CSV table of N, CA and C in Angstrom, one decimal:
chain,number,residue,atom,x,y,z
A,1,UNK,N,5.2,3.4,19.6
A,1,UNK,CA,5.6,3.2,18.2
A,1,UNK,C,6.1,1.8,18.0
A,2,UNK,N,5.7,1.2,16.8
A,2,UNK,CA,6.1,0.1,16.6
A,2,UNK,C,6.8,-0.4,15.1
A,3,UNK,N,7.6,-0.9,15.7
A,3,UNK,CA,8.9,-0.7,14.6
A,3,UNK,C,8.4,-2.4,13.7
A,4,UNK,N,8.1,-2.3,12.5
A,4,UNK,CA,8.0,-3.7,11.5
A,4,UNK,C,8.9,-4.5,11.4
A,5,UNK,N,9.4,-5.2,11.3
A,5,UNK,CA,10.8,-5.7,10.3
A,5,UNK,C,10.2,-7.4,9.9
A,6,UNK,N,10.7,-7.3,8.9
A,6,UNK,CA,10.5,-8.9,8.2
A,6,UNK,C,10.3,-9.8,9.4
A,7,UNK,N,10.8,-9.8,10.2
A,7,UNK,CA,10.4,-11.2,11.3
A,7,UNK,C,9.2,-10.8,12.0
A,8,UNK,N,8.7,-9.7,12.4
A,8,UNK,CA,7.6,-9.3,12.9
A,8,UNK,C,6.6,-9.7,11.6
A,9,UNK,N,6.5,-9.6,10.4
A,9,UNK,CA,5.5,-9.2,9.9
A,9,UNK,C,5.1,-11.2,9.4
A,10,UNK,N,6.5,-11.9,9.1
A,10,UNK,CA,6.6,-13.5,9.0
A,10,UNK,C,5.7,-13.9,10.1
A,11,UNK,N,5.9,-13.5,11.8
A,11,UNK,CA,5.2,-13.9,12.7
A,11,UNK,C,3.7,-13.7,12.6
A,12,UNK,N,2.8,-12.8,11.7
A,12,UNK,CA,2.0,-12.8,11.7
A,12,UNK,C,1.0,-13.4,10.7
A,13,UNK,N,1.8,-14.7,10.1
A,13,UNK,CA,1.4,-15.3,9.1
A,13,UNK,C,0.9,-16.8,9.8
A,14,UNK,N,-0.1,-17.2,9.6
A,14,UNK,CA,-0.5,-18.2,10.9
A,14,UNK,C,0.1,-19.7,9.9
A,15,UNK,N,0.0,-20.5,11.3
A,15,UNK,CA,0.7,-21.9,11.0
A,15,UNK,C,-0.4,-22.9,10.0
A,16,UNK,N,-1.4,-22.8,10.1
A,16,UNK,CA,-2.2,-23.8,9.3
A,16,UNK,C,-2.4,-23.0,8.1
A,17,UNK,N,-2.7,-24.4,7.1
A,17,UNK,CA,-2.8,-23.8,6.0
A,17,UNK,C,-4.1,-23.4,6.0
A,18,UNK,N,-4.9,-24.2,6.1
A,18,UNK,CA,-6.6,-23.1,5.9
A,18,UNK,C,-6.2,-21.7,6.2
A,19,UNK,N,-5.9,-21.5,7.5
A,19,UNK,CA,-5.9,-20.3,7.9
A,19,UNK,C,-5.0,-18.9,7.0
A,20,UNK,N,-3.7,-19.7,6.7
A,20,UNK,CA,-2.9,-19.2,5.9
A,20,UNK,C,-3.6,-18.9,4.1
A,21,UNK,N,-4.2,-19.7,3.9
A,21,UNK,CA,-4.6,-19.0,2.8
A,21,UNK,C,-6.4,-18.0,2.8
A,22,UNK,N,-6.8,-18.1,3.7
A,22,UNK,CA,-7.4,-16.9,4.5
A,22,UNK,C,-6.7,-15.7,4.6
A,23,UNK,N,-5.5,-15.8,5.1
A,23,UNK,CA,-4.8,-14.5,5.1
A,23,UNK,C,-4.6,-13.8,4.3
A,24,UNK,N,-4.3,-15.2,3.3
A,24,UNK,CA,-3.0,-14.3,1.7
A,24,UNK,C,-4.7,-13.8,1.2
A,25,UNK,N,-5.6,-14.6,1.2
A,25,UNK,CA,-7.0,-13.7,0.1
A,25,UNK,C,-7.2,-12.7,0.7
A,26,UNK,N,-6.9,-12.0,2.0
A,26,UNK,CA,-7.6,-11.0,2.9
A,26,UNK,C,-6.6,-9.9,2.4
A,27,UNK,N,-5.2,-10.6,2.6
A,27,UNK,CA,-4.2,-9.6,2.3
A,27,UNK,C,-4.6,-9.1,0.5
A,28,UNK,N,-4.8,-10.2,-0.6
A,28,UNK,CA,-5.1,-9.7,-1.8
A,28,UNK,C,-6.3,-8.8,-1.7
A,29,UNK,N,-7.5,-9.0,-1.4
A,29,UNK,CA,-8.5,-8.1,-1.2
A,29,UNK,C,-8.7,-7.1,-0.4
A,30,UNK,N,-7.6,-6.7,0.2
A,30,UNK,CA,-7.5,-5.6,1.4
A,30,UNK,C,-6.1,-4.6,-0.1
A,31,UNK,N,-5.7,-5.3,-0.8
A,31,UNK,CA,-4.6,-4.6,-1.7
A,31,UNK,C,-5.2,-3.2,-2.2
A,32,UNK,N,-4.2,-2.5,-2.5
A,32,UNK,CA,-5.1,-1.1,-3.0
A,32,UNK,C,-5.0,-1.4,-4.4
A,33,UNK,N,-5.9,-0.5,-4.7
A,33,UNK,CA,-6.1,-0.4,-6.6
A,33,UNK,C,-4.8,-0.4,-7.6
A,34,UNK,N,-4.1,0.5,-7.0
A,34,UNK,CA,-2.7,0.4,-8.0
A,34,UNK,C,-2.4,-0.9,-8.1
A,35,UNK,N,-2.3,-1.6,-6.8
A,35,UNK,CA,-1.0,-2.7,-7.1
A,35,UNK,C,-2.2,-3.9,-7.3
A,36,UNK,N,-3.4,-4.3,-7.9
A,36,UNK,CA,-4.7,-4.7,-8.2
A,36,UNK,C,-4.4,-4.6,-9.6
A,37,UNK,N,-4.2,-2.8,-10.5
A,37,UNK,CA,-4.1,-3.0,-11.5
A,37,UNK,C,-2.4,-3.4,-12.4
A,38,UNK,N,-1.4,-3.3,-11.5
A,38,UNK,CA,-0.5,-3.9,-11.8
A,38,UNK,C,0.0,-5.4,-12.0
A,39,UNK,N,-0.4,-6.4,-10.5
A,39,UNK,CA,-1.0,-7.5,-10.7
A,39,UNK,C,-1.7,-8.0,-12.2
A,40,UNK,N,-3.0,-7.4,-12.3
A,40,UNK,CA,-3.5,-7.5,-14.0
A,40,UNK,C,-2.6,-7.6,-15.2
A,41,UNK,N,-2.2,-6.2,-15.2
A,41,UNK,CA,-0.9,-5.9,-16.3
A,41,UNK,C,-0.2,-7.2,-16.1
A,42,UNK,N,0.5,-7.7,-15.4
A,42,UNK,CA,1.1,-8.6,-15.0
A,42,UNK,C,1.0,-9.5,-15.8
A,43,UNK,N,-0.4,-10.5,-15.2
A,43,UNK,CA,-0.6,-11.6,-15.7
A,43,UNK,C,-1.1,-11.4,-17.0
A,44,UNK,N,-1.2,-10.3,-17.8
A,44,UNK,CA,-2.1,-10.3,-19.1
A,44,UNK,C,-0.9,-10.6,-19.8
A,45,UNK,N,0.3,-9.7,-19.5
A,45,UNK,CA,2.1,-9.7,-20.1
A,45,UNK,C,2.5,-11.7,-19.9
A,46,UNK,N,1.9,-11.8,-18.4
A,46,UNK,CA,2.5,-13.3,-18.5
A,46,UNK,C,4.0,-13.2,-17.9
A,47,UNK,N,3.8,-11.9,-17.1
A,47,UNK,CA,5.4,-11.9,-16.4
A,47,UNK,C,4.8,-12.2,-15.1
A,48,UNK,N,3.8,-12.9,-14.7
A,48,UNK,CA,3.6,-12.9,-13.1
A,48,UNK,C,4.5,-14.2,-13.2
A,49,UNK,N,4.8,-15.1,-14.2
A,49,UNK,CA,5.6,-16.4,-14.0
A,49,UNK,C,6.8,-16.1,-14.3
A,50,UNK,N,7.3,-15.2,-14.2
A,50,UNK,CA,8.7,-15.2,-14.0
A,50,UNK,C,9.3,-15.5,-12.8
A,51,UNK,N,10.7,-16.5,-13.4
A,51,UNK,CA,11.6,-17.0,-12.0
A,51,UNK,C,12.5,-15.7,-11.3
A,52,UNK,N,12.4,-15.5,-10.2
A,52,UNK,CA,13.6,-14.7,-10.0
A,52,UNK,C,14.9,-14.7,-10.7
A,53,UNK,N,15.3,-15.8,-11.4
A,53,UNK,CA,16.7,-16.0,-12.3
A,53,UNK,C,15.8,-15.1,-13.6
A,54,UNK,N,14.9,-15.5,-13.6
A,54,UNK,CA,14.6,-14.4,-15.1
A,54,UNK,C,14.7,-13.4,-14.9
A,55,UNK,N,14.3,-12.8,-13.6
A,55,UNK,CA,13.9,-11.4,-13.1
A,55,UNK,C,15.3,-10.7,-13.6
A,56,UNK,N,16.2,-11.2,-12.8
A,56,UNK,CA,17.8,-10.5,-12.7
A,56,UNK,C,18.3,-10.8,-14.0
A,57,UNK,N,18.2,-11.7,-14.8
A,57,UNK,CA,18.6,-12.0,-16.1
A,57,UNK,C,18.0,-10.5,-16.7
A,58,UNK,N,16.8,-10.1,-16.7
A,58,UNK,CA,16.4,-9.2,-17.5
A,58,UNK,C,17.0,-7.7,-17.2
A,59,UNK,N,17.2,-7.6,-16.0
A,59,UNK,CA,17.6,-6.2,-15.2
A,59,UNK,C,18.9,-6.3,-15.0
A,60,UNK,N,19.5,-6.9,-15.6
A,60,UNK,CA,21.2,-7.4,-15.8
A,60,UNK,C,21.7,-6.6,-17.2
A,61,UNK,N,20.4,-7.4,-18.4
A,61,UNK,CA,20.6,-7.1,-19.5
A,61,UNK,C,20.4,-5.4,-19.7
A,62,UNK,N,19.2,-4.8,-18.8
A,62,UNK,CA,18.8,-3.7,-18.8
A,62,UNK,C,20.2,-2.9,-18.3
A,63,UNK,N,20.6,-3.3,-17.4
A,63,UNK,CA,21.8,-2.2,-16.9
A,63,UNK,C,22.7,-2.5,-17.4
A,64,UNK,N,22.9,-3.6,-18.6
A,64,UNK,CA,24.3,-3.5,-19.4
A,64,UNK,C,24.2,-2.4,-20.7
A,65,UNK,N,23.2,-2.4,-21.1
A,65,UNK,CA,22.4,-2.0,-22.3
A,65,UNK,C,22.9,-0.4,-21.8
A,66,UNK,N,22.3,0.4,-20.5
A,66,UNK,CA,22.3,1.5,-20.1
A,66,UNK,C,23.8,1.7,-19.9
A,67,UNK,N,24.5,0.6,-19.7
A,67,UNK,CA,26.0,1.2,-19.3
A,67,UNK,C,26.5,1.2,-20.6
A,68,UNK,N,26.7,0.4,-21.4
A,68,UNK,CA,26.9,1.0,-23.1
A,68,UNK,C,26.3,2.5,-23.1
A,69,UNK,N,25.1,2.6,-23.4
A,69,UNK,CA,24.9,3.8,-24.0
A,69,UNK,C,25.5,5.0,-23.4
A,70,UNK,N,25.5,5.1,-22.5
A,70,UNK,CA,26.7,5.9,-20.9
A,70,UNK,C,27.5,6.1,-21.4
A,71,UNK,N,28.4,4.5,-21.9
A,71,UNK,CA,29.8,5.3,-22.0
A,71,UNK,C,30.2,4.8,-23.3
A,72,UNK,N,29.5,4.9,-24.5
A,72,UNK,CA,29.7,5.2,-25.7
A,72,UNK,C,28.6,5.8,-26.0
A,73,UNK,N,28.1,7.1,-26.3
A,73,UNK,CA,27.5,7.9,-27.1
A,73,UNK,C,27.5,7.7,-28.4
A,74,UNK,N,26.4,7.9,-28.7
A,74,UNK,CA,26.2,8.1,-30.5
A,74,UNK,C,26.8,9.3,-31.1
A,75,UNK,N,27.7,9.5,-32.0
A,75,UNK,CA,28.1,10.9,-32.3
A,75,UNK,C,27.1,11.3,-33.8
């Protein structure tokens, strides 16, 4: 049995770049269909350019928004 973890999987990313971007296309076209058609969605939305500061900016606002509604109800 072989156990993954982030530094195992980093180690199998090769040192040159030719080679390294051989990988990442093999890894995109080895991708399954779901995450193929989410990618799509993605870039059609124009969220594939989001910064990670955006990311958490949005999912910040999301979980303030949910904790209002939580703990004030509409009567």
């Amino acid at each position: 049995m072989t156990i993954v973890t982030p530094k195992t999987v980093i180690d199998r990313i090769p040192a040159g770049k030719a080679e390294r971007e051989r990988y990442f296309k093999k890894l995109r076209d080895d991708a399954p269909t779901w995450l193929k058609e989410i990618w799509a969605d993605s870039k059609r939305r124009g969220t594939d350019k989001l910064t990670r500061r955006e990311i958490n900016a949005e999912i910040a606002a999301a979980r303030c928004g949910r904790a209002q509604k939580i703990n004030h109800p509409a009567r």
